[in-house]
Coordinates of C-alpha atoms and ligand atoms in Angstrom, one line a residue:
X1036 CA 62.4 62.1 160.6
X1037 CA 61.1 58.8 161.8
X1038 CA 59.3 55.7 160.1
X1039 CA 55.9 54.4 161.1
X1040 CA 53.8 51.5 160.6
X1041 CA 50.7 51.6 158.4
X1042 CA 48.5 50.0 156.2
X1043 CA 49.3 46.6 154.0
X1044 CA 50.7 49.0 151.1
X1045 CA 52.9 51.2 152.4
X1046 CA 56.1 49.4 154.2
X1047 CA 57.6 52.6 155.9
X1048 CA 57.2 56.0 155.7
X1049 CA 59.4 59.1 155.9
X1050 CA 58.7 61.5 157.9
X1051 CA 60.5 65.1 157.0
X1052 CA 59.4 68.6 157.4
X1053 CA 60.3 69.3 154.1
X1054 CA 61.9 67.5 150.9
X1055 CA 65.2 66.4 151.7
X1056 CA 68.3 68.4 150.0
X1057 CA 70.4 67.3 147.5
X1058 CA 73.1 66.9 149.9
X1059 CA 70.8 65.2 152.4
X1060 CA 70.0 62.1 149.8
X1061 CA 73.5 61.6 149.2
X1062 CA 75.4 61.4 153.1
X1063 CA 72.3 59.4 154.0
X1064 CA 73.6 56.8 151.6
X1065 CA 70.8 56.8 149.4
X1066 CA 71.5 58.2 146.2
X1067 CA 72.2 55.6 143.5
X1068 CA 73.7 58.2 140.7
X1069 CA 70.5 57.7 138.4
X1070 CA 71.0 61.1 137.0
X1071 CA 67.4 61.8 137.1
X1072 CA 67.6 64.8 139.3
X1073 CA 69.9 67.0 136.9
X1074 CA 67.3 66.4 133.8
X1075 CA 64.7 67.5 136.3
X1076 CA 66.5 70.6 137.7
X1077 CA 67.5 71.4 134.0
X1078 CA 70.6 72.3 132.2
X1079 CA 73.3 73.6 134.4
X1080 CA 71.3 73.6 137.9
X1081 CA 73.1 69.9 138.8
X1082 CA 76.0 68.1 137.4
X1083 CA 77.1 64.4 138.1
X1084 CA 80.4 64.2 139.0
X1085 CA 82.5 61.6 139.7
X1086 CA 83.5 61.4 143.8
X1087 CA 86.4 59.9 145.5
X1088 CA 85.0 56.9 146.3
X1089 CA 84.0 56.2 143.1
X1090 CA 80.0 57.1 142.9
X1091 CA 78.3 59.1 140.2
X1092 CA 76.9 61.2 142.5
X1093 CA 74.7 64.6 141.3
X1094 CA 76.1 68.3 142.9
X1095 CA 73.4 71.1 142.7
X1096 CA 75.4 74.5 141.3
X1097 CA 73.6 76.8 143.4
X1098 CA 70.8 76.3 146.2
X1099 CA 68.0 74.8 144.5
X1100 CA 64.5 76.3 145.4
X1101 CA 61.8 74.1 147.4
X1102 CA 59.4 73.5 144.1
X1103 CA 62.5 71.6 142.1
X1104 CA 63.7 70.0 145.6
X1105 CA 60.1 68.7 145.9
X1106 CA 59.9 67.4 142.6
X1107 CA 63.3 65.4 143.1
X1108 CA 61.8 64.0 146.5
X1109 CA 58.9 62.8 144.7
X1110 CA 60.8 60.8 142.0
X1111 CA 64.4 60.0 142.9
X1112 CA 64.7 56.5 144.3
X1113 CA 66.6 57.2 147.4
X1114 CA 63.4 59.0 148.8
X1115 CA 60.7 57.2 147.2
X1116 CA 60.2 53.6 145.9
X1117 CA 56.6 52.3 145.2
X1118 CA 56.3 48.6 143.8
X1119 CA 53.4 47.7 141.5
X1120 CA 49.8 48.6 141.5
X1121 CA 47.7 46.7 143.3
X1122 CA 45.5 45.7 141.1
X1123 CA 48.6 44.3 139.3
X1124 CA 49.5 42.2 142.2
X1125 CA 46.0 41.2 143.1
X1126 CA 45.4 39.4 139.0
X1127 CA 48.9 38.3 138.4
X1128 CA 48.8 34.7 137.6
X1129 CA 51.1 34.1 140.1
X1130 CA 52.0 36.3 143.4
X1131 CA 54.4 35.7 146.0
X1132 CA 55.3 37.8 149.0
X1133 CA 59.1 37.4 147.5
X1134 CA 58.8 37.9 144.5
X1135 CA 55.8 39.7 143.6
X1136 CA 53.4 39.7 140.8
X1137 CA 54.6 37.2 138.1
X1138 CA 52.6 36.2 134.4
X1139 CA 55.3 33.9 133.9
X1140 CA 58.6 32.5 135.0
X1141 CA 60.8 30.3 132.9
X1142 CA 64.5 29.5 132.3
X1143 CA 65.7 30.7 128.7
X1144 CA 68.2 32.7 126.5
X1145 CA 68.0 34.6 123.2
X1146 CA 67.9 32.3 120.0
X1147 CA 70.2 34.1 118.1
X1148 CA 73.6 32.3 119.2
X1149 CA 76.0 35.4 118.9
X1150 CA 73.1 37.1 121.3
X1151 CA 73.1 34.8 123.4
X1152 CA 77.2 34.0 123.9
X1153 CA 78.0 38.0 123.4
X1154 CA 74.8 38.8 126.5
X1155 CA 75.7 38.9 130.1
X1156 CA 73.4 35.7 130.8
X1157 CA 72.0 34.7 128.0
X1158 CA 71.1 37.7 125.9
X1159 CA 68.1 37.7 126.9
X1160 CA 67.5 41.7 127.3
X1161 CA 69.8 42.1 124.6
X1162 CA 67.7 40.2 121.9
X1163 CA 64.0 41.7 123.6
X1164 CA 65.8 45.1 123.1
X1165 CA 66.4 43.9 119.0
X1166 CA 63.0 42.7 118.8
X1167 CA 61.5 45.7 120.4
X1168 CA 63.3 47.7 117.1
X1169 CA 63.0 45.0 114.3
X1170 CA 58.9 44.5 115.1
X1171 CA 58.3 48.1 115.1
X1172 CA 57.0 48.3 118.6
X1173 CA 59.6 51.4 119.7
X1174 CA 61.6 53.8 117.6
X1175 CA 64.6 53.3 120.0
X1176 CA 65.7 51.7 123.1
X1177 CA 67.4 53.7 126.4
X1178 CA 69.9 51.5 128.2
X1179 CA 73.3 51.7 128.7
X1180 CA 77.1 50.9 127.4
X1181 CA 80.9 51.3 127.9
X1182 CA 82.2 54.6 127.0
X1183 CA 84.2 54.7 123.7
X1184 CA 86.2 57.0 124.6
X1185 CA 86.6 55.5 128.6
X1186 CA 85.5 52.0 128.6
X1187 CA 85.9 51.0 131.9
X1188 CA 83.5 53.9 132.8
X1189 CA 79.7 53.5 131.6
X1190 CA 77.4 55.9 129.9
X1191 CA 73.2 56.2 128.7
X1192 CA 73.0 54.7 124.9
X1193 CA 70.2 55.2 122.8
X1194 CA 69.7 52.5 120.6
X1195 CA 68.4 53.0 117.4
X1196 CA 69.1 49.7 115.8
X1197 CA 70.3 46.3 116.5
X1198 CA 73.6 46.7 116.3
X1199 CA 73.8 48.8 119.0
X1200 CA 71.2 47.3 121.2
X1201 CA 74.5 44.4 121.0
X1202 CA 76.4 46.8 121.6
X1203 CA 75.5 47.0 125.3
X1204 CA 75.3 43.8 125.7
X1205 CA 76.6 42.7 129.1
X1206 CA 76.5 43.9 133.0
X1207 CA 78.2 46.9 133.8
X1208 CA 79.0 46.8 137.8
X1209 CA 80.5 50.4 137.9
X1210 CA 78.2 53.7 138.2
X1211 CA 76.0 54.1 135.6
X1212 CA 73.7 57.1 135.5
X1213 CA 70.8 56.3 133.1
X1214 CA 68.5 58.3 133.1
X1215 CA 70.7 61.8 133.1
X1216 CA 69.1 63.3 130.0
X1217 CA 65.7 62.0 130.3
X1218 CA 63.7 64.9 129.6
X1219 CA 65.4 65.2 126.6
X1220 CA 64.4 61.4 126.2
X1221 CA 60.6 62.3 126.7
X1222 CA 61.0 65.7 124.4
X1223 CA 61.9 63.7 121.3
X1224 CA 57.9 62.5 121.5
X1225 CA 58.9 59.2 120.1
X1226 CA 58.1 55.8 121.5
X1227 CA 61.2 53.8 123.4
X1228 CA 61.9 50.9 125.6
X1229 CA 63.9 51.4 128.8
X1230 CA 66.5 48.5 129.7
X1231 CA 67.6 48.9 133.0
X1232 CA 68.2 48.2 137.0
X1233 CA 65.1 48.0 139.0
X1234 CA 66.1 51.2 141.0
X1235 CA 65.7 53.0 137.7
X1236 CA 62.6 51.9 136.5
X1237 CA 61.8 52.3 140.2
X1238 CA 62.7 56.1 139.3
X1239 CA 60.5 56.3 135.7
X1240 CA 57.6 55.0 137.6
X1241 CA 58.1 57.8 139.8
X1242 CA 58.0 60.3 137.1
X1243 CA 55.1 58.8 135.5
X1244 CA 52.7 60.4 138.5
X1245 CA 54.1 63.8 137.5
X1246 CA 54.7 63.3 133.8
X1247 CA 52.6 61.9 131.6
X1248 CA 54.4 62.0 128.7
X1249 CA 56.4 58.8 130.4
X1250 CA 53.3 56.6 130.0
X1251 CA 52.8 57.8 126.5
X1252 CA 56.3 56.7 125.4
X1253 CA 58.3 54.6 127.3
X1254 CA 56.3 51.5 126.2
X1255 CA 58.1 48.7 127.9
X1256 CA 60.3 48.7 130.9
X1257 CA 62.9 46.1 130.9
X1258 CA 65.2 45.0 134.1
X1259 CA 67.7 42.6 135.3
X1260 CA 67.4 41.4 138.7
X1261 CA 70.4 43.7 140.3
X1262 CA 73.1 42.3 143.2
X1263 CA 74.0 46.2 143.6
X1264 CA 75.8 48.5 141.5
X1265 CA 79.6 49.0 142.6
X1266 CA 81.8 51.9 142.8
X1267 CA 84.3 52.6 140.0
X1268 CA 86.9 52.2 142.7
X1269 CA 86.2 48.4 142.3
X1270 CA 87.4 47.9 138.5
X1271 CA 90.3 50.5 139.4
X1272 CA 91.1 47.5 142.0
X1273 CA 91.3 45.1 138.7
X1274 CA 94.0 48.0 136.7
X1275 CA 96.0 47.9 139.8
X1276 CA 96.5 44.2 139.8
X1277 CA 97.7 44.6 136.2
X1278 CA 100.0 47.8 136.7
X1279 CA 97.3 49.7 134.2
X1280 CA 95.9 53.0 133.9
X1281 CA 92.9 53.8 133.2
X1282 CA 94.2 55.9 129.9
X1283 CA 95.8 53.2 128.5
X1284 CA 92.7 51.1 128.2
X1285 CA 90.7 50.0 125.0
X1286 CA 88.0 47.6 126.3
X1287 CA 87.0 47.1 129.8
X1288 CA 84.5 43.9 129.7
X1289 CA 83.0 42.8 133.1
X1290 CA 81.6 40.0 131.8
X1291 CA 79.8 38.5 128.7
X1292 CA 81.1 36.5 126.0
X1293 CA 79.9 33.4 128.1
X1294 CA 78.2 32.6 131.0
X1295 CA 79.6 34.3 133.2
X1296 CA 82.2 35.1 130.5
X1297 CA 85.6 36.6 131.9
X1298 CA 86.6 40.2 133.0
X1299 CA 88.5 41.3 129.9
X1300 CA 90.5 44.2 129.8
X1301 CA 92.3 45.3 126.1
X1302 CA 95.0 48.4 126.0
X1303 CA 95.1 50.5 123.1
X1304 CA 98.6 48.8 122.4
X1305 CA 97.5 45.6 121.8
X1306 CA 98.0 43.5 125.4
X1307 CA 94.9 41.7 127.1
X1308 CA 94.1 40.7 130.7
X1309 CA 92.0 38.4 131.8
X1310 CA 90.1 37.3 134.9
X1311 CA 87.6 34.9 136.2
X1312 CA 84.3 36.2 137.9
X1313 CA 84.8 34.2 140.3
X1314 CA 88.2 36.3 141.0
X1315 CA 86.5 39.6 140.1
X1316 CA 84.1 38.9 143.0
X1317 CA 86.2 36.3 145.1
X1318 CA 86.6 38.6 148.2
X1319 CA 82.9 40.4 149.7
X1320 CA 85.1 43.1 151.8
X1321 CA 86.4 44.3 148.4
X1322 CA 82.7 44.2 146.6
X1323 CA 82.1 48.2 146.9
X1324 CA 78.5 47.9 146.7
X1325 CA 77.2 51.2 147.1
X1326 CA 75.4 52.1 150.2
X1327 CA 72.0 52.5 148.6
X1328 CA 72.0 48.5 147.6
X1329 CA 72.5 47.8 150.8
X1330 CA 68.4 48.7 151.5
X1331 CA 66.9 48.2 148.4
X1332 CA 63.3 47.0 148.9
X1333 CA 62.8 45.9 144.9
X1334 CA 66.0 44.8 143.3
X1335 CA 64.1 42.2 141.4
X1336 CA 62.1 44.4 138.9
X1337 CA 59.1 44.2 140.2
X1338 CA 58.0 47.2 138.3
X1339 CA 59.4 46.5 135.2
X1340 CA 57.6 44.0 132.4
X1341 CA 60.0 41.9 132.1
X1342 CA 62.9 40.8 134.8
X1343 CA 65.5 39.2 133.2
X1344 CA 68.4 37.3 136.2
X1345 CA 71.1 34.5 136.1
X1346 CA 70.6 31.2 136.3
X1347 CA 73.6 28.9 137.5
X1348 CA 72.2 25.9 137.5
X1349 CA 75.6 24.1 138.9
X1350 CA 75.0 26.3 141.8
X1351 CA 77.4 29.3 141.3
X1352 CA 79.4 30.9 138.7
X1353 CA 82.5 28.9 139.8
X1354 CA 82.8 27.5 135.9
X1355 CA 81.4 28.8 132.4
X1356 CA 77.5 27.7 132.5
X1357 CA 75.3 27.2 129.5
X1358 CA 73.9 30.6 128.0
X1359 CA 70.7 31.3 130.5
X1360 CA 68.5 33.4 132.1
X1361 CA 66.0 33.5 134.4
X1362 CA 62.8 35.4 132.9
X1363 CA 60.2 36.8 134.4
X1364 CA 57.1 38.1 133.2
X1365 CA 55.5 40.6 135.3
X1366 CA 52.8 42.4 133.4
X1367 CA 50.2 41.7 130.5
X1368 CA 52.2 44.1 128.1
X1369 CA 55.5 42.2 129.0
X1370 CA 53.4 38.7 128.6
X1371 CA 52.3 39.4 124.5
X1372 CA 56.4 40.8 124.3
X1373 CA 57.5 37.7 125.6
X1374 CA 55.0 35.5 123.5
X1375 CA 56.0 37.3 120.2
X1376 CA 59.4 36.8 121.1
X1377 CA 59.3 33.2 121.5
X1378 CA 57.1 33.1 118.6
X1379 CA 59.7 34.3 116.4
X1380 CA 62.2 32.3 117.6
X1381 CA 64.0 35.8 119.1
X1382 CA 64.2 34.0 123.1
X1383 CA 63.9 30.3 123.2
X1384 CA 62.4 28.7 126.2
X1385 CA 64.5 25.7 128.7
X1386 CA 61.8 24.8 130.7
X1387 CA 59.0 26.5 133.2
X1388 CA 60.6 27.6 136.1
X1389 CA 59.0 28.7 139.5
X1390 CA 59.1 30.4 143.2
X1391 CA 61.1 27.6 144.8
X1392 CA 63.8 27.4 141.7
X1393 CA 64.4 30.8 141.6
X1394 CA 64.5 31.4 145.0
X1395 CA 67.1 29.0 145.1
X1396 CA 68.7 30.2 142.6
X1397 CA 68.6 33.6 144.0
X1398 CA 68.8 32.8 147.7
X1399 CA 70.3 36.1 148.4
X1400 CA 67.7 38.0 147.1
X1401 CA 65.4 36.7 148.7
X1402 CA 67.7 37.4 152.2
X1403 CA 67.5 40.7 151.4
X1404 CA 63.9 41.3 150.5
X1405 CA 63.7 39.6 154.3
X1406 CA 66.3 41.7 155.8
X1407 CA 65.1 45.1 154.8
X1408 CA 62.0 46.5 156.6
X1409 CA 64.4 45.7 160.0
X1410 CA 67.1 47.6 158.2
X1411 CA 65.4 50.7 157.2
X1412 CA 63.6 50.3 160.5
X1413 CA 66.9 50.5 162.6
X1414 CA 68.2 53.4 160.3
X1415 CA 64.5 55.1 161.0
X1416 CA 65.7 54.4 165.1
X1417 CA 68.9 55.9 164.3
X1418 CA 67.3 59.5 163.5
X1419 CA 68.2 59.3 159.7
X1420 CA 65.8 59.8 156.9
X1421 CA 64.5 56.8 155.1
X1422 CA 62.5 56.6 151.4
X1423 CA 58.9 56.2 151.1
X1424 CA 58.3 52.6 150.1
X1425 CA 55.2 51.3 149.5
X1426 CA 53.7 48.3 148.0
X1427 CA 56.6 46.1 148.0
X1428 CA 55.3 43.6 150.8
X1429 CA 58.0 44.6 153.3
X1430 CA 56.5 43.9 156.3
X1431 CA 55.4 41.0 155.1
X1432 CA 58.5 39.5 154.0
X1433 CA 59.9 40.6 157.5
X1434 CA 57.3 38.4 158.7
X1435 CA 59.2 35.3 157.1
X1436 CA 62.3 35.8 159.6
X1437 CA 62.4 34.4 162.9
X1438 CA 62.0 37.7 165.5
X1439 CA 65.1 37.1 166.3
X1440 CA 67.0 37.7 163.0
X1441 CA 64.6 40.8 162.5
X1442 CA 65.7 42.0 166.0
X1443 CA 69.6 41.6 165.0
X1444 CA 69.0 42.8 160.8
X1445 CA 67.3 46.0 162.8
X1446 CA 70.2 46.7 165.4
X1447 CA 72.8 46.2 163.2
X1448 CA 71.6 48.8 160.9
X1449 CA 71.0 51.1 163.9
X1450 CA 74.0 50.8 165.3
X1451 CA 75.9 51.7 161.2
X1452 CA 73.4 54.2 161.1
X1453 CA 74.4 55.8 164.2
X1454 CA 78.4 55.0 163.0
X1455 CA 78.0 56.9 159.6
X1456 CA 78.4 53.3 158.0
X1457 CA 75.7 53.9 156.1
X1458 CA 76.2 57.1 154.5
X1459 CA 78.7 58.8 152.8
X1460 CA 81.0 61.8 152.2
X1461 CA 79.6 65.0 150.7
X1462 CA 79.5 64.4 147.0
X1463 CA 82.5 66.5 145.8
X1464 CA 84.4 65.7 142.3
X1465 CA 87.4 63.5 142.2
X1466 CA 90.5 65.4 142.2
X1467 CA 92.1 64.5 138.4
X1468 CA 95.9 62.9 139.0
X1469 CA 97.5 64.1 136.4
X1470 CA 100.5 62.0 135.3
X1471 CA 103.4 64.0 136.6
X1472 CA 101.8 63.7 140.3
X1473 CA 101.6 59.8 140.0
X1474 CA 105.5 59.6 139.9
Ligands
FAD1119 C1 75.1 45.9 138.8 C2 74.6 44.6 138.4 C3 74.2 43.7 139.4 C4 73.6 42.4 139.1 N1 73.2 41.5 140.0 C5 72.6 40.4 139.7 C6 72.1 39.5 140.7 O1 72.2 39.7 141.9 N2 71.4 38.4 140.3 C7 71.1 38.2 139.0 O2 70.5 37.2 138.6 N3 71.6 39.0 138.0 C8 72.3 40.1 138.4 N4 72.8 40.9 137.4 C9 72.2 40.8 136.0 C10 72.9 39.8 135.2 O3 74.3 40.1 135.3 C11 72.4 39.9 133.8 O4 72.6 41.3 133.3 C12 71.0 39.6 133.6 O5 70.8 38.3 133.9 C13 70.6 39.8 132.2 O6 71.3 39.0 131.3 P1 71.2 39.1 129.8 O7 72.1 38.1 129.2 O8 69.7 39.1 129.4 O9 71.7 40.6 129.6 P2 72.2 41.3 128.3 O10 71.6 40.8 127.1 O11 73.7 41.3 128.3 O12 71.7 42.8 128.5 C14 72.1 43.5 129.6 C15 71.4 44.9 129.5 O13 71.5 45.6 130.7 C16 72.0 46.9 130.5 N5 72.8 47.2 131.7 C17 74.0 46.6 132.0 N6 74.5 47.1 133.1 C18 73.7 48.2 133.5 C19 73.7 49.1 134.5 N7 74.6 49.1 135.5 N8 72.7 50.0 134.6 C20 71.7 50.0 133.7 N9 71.6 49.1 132.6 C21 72.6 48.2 132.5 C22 72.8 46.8 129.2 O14 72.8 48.1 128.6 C23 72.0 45.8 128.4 O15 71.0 46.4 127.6 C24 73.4 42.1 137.7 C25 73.8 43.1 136.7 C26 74.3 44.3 137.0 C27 74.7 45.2 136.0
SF4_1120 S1 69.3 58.7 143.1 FE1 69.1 59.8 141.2 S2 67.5 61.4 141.5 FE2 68.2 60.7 143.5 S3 69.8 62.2 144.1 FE3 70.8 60.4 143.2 S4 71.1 61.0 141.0 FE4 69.5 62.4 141.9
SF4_1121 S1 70.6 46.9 144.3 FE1 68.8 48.2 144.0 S2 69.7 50.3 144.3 FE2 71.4 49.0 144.0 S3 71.8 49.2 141.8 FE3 70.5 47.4 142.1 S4 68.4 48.0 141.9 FE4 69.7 49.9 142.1

């Protein structure tokens, strides 16, 4: 498996002498725990499990044959991640290497103030999400939300109302596999909205060349502009600083209830913990971003209609900011959502924003987006297998390093590759501690 050097649409390609394996997707570090995969191989072919390091991570039952391994190549995002059409790109009011085809970009929140204070940012997705419902565009929306009966861990949520569109309201860093059932989803033959990381609509996009019934349903695709998902092993970090166990808890909040808003942690008898963001996030050894973040060519929702980020205007989350997003509109559809939102009074606007603010404002992703054609290039080097990616401007993002800082991105990731630093274990399920062990 190798990567060459093609045409100005496609950034790298994969080259494998037959679809990759379950197994082979996840040691090579890039599974993300979608879930996708097990509603393709249908019921009782794959199951998610939970590993030791604290990924979703999916685990065929039996060997699966080539046609359902094919199908998996062709839509999970670890093997193949396509940005927008072309065509897309080419009549966008605005396009930038960066950050890709844009209709509009402003600074705003949700108008509602309970949206707005109980939303990660600004309730932004939150109150689109309510709109999408109250104006009868979509019968329900897919996204996601603490477990009731696990809060700390996350689970897919079908929204039928607003209500619970609130309901999961906020970002949830831990492993969150969306799209598990979502055959089921496409089976119901209803309309929906899909609120979610780039790397899943990424996936949906996928499934839209096979399936057409995804075109036909899913009428808007709504992301947040995504640091990296991290492993469960992360908020376990947080328990252990308070002596808890995960059993004892009620709520589990990373964030919300302001901008940022704190990490809030309830127990069923009644005690509450609290800590900053900035703590939560204070030390980057102890981030556990999963491995498949690390090389993400679109984690800013280029193929989504609407991608929703932060905005710290004082320059960081290092106090609480004003309730705001970041918002940008990336295709026609998403532009008349966005206009009958404001129009309603559901999202009210700041100000225009544009390519220099938010790359400011999202100077690391805008690193990244630099960084990853030499990364996946060195991996390519290395002998390991690397996803399809294709019209996400890669090279030509590359281009905007200095040589230099392209030749070291490139080595680096060579030299992990080579390491196993950027892979993982095989995906086995966490063994379950049960209480008389812990003492
Ligand atoms: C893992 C992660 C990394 C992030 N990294 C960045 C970043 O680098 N830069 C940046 O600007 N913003 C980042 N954010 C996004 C940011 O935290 C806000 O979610 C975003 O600005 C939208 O704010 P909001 O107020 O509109 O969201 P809300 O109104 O609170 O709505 C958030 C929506 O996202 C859904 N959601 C939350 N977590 C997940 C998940 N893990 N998988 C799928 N759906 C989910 C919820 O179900 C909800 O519908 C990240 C969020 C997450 C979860
Ligand atoms: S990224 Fe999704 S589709 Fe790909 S292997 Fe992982 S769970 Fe399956
Ligand atoms: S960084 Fe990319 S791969 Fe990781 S969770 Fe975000 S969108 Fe998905």
């Amino acid at each position: 498996m190798g990567l060459i050097e093609t045409g100005s649409s496609q950034d790298t390609a994969a080259l494998a002498a037959g679809p990759l394996s379950l197994g082979d997707i996840v040691e090579n570090g890039l599974c993300i725990g979608c879930g996708l995969c097990v509603s393709i191989a249908g019921a009782g072919e794959i199951e998610m499990v939970i590993t030791p390091e604290g990924r979703e991570r999916p685990v065929a039952r039996q060997a699966l044959d080539k046609a359902t391994l094919a199908k998996i190549n062709a839509v999970c995002p670890g093997t193949r991640i396509a940005g927008p059409p072309p065509a897309q790109r080419r009549e966008a009011r605005l396009a930038d290497t960066v950050w890709g085809p844009v209709e509009r970009l402003v600074l705003g929140s949700a108008g509602n103030p309970t949206v707005r204070f109980i939303g990660s940012g600004g309730g932004t997705l939150t109150a689109l999400g309510q709109f999408l419902l109250d104006s009868g565009r979509v019968k329900f929306v897919l996204h996601v939300a603490a477990s009731r009966s696990m809060p700390m861990r996350t689970e897919r949520r079908l929204s039928f109302d607003s209500a619970s569109v609130l309901e999961g309201a906020g970002s949830r860093y831990g492993p969150a596999a969306t799209l598990v059932d979502f055959n089921d989803i496409l089976d119901r033959g209803e309309p929906f909205a899909l609120i979610a990381k780039p790397c899943d609509i990424t996936t949906v996009r996928n499934l839209a060349r096979l399936d057409l019934r995804v075109d036909e349903y899913m009428r808007y695709a709504l992301a947040f502009v995504c640091g990296g998902a991290s492993d469960l092993t992360k908020s376990e970090q947080v328990l252990e600083r308070f002596g808890l166990r995960e059993d004892e808890l009620s709520l589990f909040r990373y964030r919300g209830h302001g901008n940022p808003g704190l990490n809030r942690i309830e127990t069923k008898d009644g005690r509450a913990f609290e800590i900053s963001y900035r703590q939560l996030w204070e030390d980057e050894d102890k981030w556990m971003i999963q491995p498949r973040c690390k090389i993400c060519p679109d984690a800013i929702g280029q193929v989504a209609d609407i991608a929703v980020s932060d905005s710290w205007l004082n320059g960081g989350p290092a106090v609480e900011d004003e309730p705001l997003n970041g918002i940008i509109v990336r295709t026609k559809r998403g532009l008349e959502l966005f206009d009958a939102a404001v129009e309603t009074g559901v999202l009210q606007i700041k100000r225009e924003s544009g390519m220099a603010e938010i790359s400011e404002l999202q100077s690391h992703q805008v690193r990244k987006r630099r960084a990853v054609w030499a990364r996946l290039t060195g991996m390519a080097i290395a002998g390991k297998p690397v996803p399809f990616v294709s019209d996400l401007a890669l090279r030509d993002c590359a281009v905007q390093n200095s040589p230099a800082d392209n030749l070291a991105e490139g080595r680096g990731a060579r030299d992990r590759a080579r390491r196993g630093r950027l892979g993982e274990p095989p995906a086995v399920p966490r063994k379950i501690v049960v209480e008389d062990e812990r003492r």
